[in-house]
Amino acid sequence: IAWALLPAILLFALRPVANVWAAHLVGVLVCISPGVTQTGWLAHSDIPFLFLIISSFGLLLRGCAEPGRPTLLLLSGVTCGLAYLTRNAGVALIAATISTFALLALARVLTVRTTLTRFTYWLIGTGLILAPFLAWNLNVFGAFHPYQMPPSDISLLKNIRTFLQA
């Protein structure tokens, strides 16, 4: 289902920054790319994760561009949290979103106050999903991020670097 909906979610996410034809073209190219065609039809977490991160950024773009729409920022945070729950590499999405807000303030695209207000809405949405999960990790494993448990030896920073590199 996520594979079939990728073009639609790409159109949704790219529409604020690209024309309709460019967004459609990107959607088609993504759906026929080797990585997507090889894993898209399998019941793995790759494509749902991709769907969630594209959704999160699409909602973030709209929430930052349209004043008075905190619901979009809350939903962006919720989908970001769900992406993290789908794959640990979602921590890079959190880092990228925080960096996006920092750049909006530094580049003076939005005022610092506006940026902080919108970041707070996003953070609340993310916290709704992540707070119970992180509390469970702490209770069960004794750490918020037990990434170095067998069989994995990938650290939190390695997850972020690998995701951003990809």
PDB file of C-alpha atoms in Angstrom:
ATOM      1  CA  ILE A   1       0.000   0.000   0.000  1.00  0.00           C
ATOM      2  CA  ALA A   2       2.831   2.391   0.892  1.00  0.00           C
ATOM      3  CA  TRP A   3       4.525   1.636  -2.439  1.00  0.00           C
ATOM      4  CA  ALA A   4       1.331   2.357  -4.366  1.00  0.00           C
ATOM      5  CA  LEU A   5       0.812   5.606  -2.472  1.00  0.00           C
ATOM      6  CA  LEU A   6       4.377   6.911  -2.887  1.00  0.00           C
ATOM      7  CA  PRO A   7       3.585   9.050  -5.974  1.00  0.00           C
ATOM      8  CA  ALA A   8       0.639  10.665  -4.198  1.00  0.00           C
ATOM      9  CA  ILE A   9       2.605  11.445  -1.042  1.00  0.00           C
ATOM     10  CA  LEU A  10       5.498  12.817  -3.125  1.00  0.00           C
ATOM     11  CA  LEU A  11       3.043  15.068  -4.976  1.00  0.00           C
ATOM     12  CA  PHE A  12       1.698  16.226  -1.600  1.00  0.00           C
ATOM     13  CA  ALA A  13       5.186  16.847  -0.187  1.00  0.00           C
ATOM     14  CA  LEU A  14       6.698  18.512  -3.257  1.00  0.00           C
ATOM     15  CA  ARG A  15       3.723  20.615  -4.345  1.00  0.00           C
ATOM     16  CA  PRO A  16       4.692  23.629  -2.180  1.00  0.00           C
ATOM     17  CA  VAL A  17       8.173  23.785  -3.756  1.00  0.00           C
ATOM     18  CA  ALA A  18       7.708  22.329  -7.263  1.00  0.00           C
ATOM     19  CA  ASN A  19       5.165  22.428 -10.055  1.00  0.00           C
ATOM     20  CA  VAL A  20       2.742  19.528 -10.544  1.00  0.00           C
ATOM     21  CA  TRP A  21       4.600  17.951 -13.454  1.00  0.00           C
ATOM     22  CA  ALA A  22       7.948  17.969 -11.654  1.00  0.00           C
ATOM     23  CA  ALA A  23       6.334  16.426  -8.569  1.00  0.00           C
ATOM     24  CA  HIS A  24       4.703  13.710 -10.720  1.00  0.00           C
ATOM     25  CA  LEU A  25       7.999  13.010 -12.470  1.00  0.00           C
ATOM     26  CA  VAL A  26       9.821  12.650  -9.142  1.00  0.00           C
ATOM     27  CA  GLY A  27       7.053  10.314  -7.933  1.00  0.00           C
ATOM     28  CA  VAL A  28       7.384   8.084 -10.983  1.00  0.00           C
ATOM     29  CA  LEU A  29      11.189   8.064 -10.803  1.00  0.00           C
ATOM     30  CA  VAL A  30      11.115   7.136  -7.124  1.00  0.00           C
ATOM     31  CA  CYS A  31       8.612   4.325  -7.690  1.00  0.00           C
ATOM     32  CA  ILE A  32      10.640   2.779 -10.519  1.00  0.00           C
ATOM     33  CA  SER A  33      14.028   3.226  -8.846  1.00  0.00           C
ATOM     34  CA  PRO A  34      15.850  -0.056  -8.173  1.00  0.00           C
ATOM     35  CA  GLY A  35      15.798   0.304  -4.390  1.00  0.00           C
ATOM     36  CA  VAL A  36      12.050   0.807  -4.339  1.00  0.00           C
ATOM     37  CA  THR A  37      11.153  -1.817  -6.946  1.00  0.00           C
ATOM     38  CA  GLN A  38      13.306  -4.434  -5.229  1.00  0.00           C
ATOM     39  CA  THR A  39      11.839  -3.883  -1.770  1.00  0.00           C
ATOM     40  CA  GLY A  40       8.499  -2.196  -2.461  1.00  0.00           C
ATOM     41  CA  TRP A  41       6.445  -5.305  -2.929  1.00  0.00           C
ATOM     42  CA  LEU A  42       7.965  -7.119   0.069  1.00  0.00           C
ATOM     43  CA  ALA A  43       6.558  -6.785   3.561  1.00  0.00           C
ATOM     44  CA  HIS A  44       9.573  -4.911   4.949  1.00  0.00           C
ATOM     45  CA  SER A  45       9.693  -1.617   6.790  1.00  0.00           C
ATOM     46  CA  ASP A  46      11.689   0.251   4.101  1.00  0.00           C
ATOM     47  CA  ILE A  47       8.820   1.612   2.009  1.00  0.00           C
ATOM     48  CA  PRO A  48       6.472   2.449   4.927  1.00  0.00           C
ATOM     49  CA  PHE A  49       9.437   4.275   6.492  1.00  0.00           C
ATOM     50  CA  LEU A  50      10.001   6.192   3.252  1.00  0.00           C
ATOM     51  CA  PHE A  51       6.283   6.997   3.104  1.00  0.00           C
ATOM     52  CA  LEU A  52       6.352   8.320   6.685  1.00  0.00           C
ATOM     53  CA  ILE A  53       9.435  10.514   6.249  1.00  0.00           C
ATOM     54  CA  ILE A  54       8.076  12.039   3.033  1.00  0.00           C
ATOM     55  CA  SER A  55       4.744  12.640   4.781  1.00  0.00           C
ATOM     56  CA  SER A  56       6.481  14.238   7.740  1.00  0.00           C
ATOM     57  CA  PHE A  57       8.451  16.663   5.578  1.00  0.00           C
ATOM     58  CA  GLY A  58       5.399  17.452   3.439  1.00  0.00           C
ATOM     59  CA  LEU A  59       3.424  18.332   6.548  1.00  0.00           C
ATOM     60  CA  LEU A  60       6.392  20.277   7.916  1.00  0.00           C
ATOM     61  CA  LEU A  61       6.674  22.352   4.723  1.00  0.00           C
ATOM     62  CA  ARG A  62       2.995  23.190   4.828  1.00  0.00           C
ATOM     63  CA  GLY A  63       2.982  23.842   8.563  1.00  0.00           C
ATOM     64  CA  CYS A  64       5.886  26.274   8.306  1.00  0.00           C
ATOM     65  CA  ALA A  65       4.558  27.996   5.184  1.00  0.00           C
ATOM     66  CA  GLU A  66       0.968  28.469   6.341  1.00  0.00           C
ATOM     67  CA  PRO A  67       0.539  30.599   9.454  1.00  0.00           C
ATOM     68  CA  GLY A  68      -2.058  29.503  11.949  1.00  0.00           C
ATOM     69  CA  ARG A  69      -1.849  25.795  11.051  1.00  0.00           C
ATOM     70  CA  PRO A  70      -0.397  24.120  14.161  1.00  0.00           C
ATOM     71  CA  THR A  71      -2.291  20.925  13.368  1.00  0.00           C
ATOM     72  CA  LEU A  72      -0.005  20.326  10.381  1.00  0.00           C
ATOM     73  CA  LEU A  73       3.070  20.687  12.593  1.00  0.00           C
ATOM     74  CA  LEU A  74       1.597  18.333  15.201  1.00  0.00           C
ATOM     75  CA  LEU A  75       0.879  15.772  12.470  1.00  0.00           C
ATOM     76  CA  SER A  76       4.393  16.233  11.099  1.00  0.00           C
ATOM     77  CA  GLY A  77       5.751  15.438  14.548  1.00  0.00           C
ATOM     78  CA  VAL A  78       3.496  12.396  14.914  1.00  0.00           C
ATOM     79  CA  THR A  79       4.556  10.993  11.530  1.00  0.00           C
ATOM     80  CA  CYS A  80       8.185  11.716  12.394  1.00  0.00           C
ATOM     81  CA  GLY A  81       7.772   9.750  15.630  1.00  0.00           C
ATOM     82  CA  LEU A  82       6.087   6.906  13.760  1.00  0.00           C
ATOM     83  CA  ALA A  83       8.945   6.856  11.254  1.00  0.00           C
ATOM     84  CA  TYR A  84      11.399   6.503  14.129  1.00  0.00           C
ATOM     85  CA  LEU A  85       9.345   3.625  15.536  1.00  0.00           C
ATOM     86  CA  THR A  86       9.390   1.963  12.107  1.00  0.00           C
ATOM     87  CA  ARG A  87      13.177   2.137  11.710  1.00  0.00           C
ATOM     88  CA  ASN A  88      15.916   3.285  14.070  1.00  0.00           C
ATOM     89  CA  ALA A  89      17.379   5.359  11.228  1.00  0.00           C
ATOM     90  CA  GLY A  90      14.408   7.666  11.832  1.00  0.00           C
ATOM     91  CA  VAL A  91      16.572   9.399  14.422  1.00  0.00           C
ATOM     92  CA  ALA A  92      18.236  11.094  11.434  1.00  0.00           C
ATOM     93  CA  LEU A  93      14.821  12.447  10.407  1.00  0.00           C
ATOM     94  CA  ILE A  94      14.511  13.970  13.868  1.00  0.00           C
ATOM     95  CA  ALA A  95      17.982  15.497  13.533  1.00  0.00           C
ATOM     96  CA  ALA A  96      17.191  16.774  10.020  1.00  0.00           C
ATOM     97  CA  THR A  97      13.926  18.350  11.176  1.00  0.00           C
ATOM     98  CA  ILE A  98      15.595  20.063  14.128  1.00  0.00           C
ATOM     99  CA  SER A  99      18.266  21.315  11.697  1.00  0.00           C
ATOM    100  CA  THR A 100      15.526  22.582   9.391  1.00  0.00           C
ATOM    101  CA  PHE A 101      14.037  24.671  12.182  1.00  0.00           C
ATOM    102  CA  ALA A 102      17.492  25.980  13.121  1.00  0.00           C
ATOM    103  CA  LEU A 103      18.151  26.971   9.496  1.00  0.00           C
ATOM    104  CA  LEU A 104      14.773  28.693   9.233  1.00  0.00           C
ATOM    105  CA  ALA A 105      15.730  30.865  12.194  1.00  0.00           C
ATOM    106  CA  LEU A 106      19.364  31.437  11.152  1.00  0.00           C
ATOM    107  CA  ALA A 107      18.447  32.337   7.572  1.00  0.00           C
ATOM    108  CA  ARG A 108      15.684  34.582   8.904  1.00  0.00           C
ATOM    109  CA  VAL A 109      13.080  32.843   6.766  1.00  0.00           C
ATOM    110  CA  LEU A 110      10.938  32.947   9.896  1.00  0.00           C
ATOM    111  CA  THR A 111      11.425  35.025  13.006  1.00  0.00           C
ATOM    112  CA  VAL A 112      13.030  33.262  15.946  1.00  0.00           C
ATOM    113  CA  ARG A 113       9.794  33.489  17.913  1.00  0.00           C
ATOM    114  CA  THR A 114       7.756  32.018  15.054  1.00  0.00           C
ATOM    115  CA  THR A 115      10.330  29.279  14.534  1.00  0.00           C
ATOM    116  CA  LEU A 116      10.306  28.364  18.221  1.00  0.00           C
ATOM    117  CA  THR A 117       6.504  28.319  18.289  1.00  0.00           C
ATOM    118  CA  ARG A 118       6.312  26.029  15.255  1.00  0.00           C
ATOM    119  CA  PHE A 119       9.138  23.861  16.587  1.00  0.00           C
ATOM    120  CA  THR A 120       7.226  23.475  19.859  1.00  0.00           C
ATOM    121  CA  TYR A 121       4.129  22.209  18.021  1.00  0.00           C
ATOM    122  CA  TRP A 122       6.281  19.737  16.072  1.00  0.00           C
ATOM    123  CA  LEU A 123       8.047  18.639  19.257  1.00  0.00           C
ATOM    124  CA  ILE A 124       4.725  18.001  21.017  1.00  0.00           C
ATOM    125  CA  GLY A 125       3.591  15.807  18.109  1.00  0.00           C
ATOM    126  CA  THR A 126       6.872  13.888  18.150  1.00  0.00           C
ATOM    127  CA  GLY A 127       6.752  13.573  21.922  1.00  0.00           C
ATOM    128  CA  LEU A 128       3.275  12.045  21.824  1.00  0.00           C
ATOM    129  CA  ILE A 129       4.767   9.069  19.990  1.00  0.00           C
ATOM    130  CA  LEU A 130       8.312   8.940  21.326  1.00  0.00           C
ATOM    131  CA  ALA A 131       7.815   9.633  25.042  1.00  0.00           C
ATOM    132  CA  PRO A 132       5.998   6.323  25.754  1.00  0.00           C
ATOM    133  CA  PHE A 133       8.466   4.416  23.550  1.00  0.00           C
ATOM    134  CA  LEU A 134      11.543   5.919  25.187  1.00  0.00           C
ATOM    135  CA  ALA A 135      10.056   5.339  28.649  1.00  0.00           C
ATOM    136  CA  TRP A 136       9.493   1.694  27.711  1.00  0.00           C
ATOM    137  CA  ASN A 137      13.102   1.404  26.461  1.00  0.00           C
ATOM    138  CA  LEU A 138      14.347   2.884  29.725  1.00  0.00           C
ATOM    139  CA  ASN A 139      12.196   0.511  31.764  1.00  0.00           C
ATOM    140  CA  VAL A 140      13.064  -2.637  29.811  1.00  0.00           C
ATOM    141  CA  PHE A 141      16.655  -2.020  28.678  1.00  0.00           C
ATOM    142  CA  GLY A 142      17.866   0.601  31.145  1.00  0.00           C
ATOM    143  CA  ALA A 143      18.624   3.114  28.361  1.00  0.00           C
ATOM    144  CA  PHE A 144      16.630   5.409  26.087  1.00  0.00           C
ATOM    145  CA  HIS A 145      18.538   4.215  23.019  1.00  0.00           C
ATOM    146  CA  PRO A 146      19.761   0.642  23.434  1.00  0.00           C
ATOM    147  CA  TYR A 147      21.276   0.525  19.954  1.00  0.00           C
ATOM    148  CA  GLN A 148      24.382  -1.420  20.830  1.00  0.00           C
ATOM    149  CA  MET A 149      22.551  -4.557  21.893  1.00  0.00           C
ATOM    150  CA  PRO A 150      23.266  -7.825  20.081  1.00  0.00           C
ATOM    151  CA  PRO A 151      23.070  -8.421  17.166  1.00  0.00           C
ATOM    152  CA  SER A 152      23.432  -4.707  16.348  1.00  0.00           C
ATOM    153  CA  ASP A 153      26.566  -2.705  17.012  1.00  0.00           C
ATOM    154  CA  ILE A 154      25.430   0.457  15.232  1.00  0.00           C
ATOM    155  CA  SER A 155      25.456   3.560  17.410  1.00  0.00           C
ATOM    156  CA  LEU A 156      23.013   6.449  17.343  1.00  0.00           C
ATOM    157  CA  LEU A 157      25.529   8.747  15.592  1.00  0.00           C
ATOM    158  CA  LYS A 158      26.340   6.052  13.005  1.00  0.00           C
ATOM    159  CA  ASN A 159      22.581   5.744  12.269  1.00  0.00           C
ATOM    160  CA  ILE A 160      22.327   9.501  11.689  1.00  0.00           C
ATOM    161  CA  ARG A 161      25.468   9.654   9.512  1.00  0.00           C
ATOM    162  CA  THR A 162      24.434   6.650   7.396  1.00  0.00           C
ATOM    163  CA  PHE A 163      20.918   7.991   6.857  1.00  0.00           C
ATOM    164  CA  LEU A 164      22.135  11.464   5.875  1.00  0.00           C
ATOM    165  CA  GLN A 165      24.772   9.974   3.575  1.00  0.00           C
ATOM    166  CA  ALA A 166      22.132   7.823   1.845  1.00  0.00           C
TER     167      ALA A 166
END
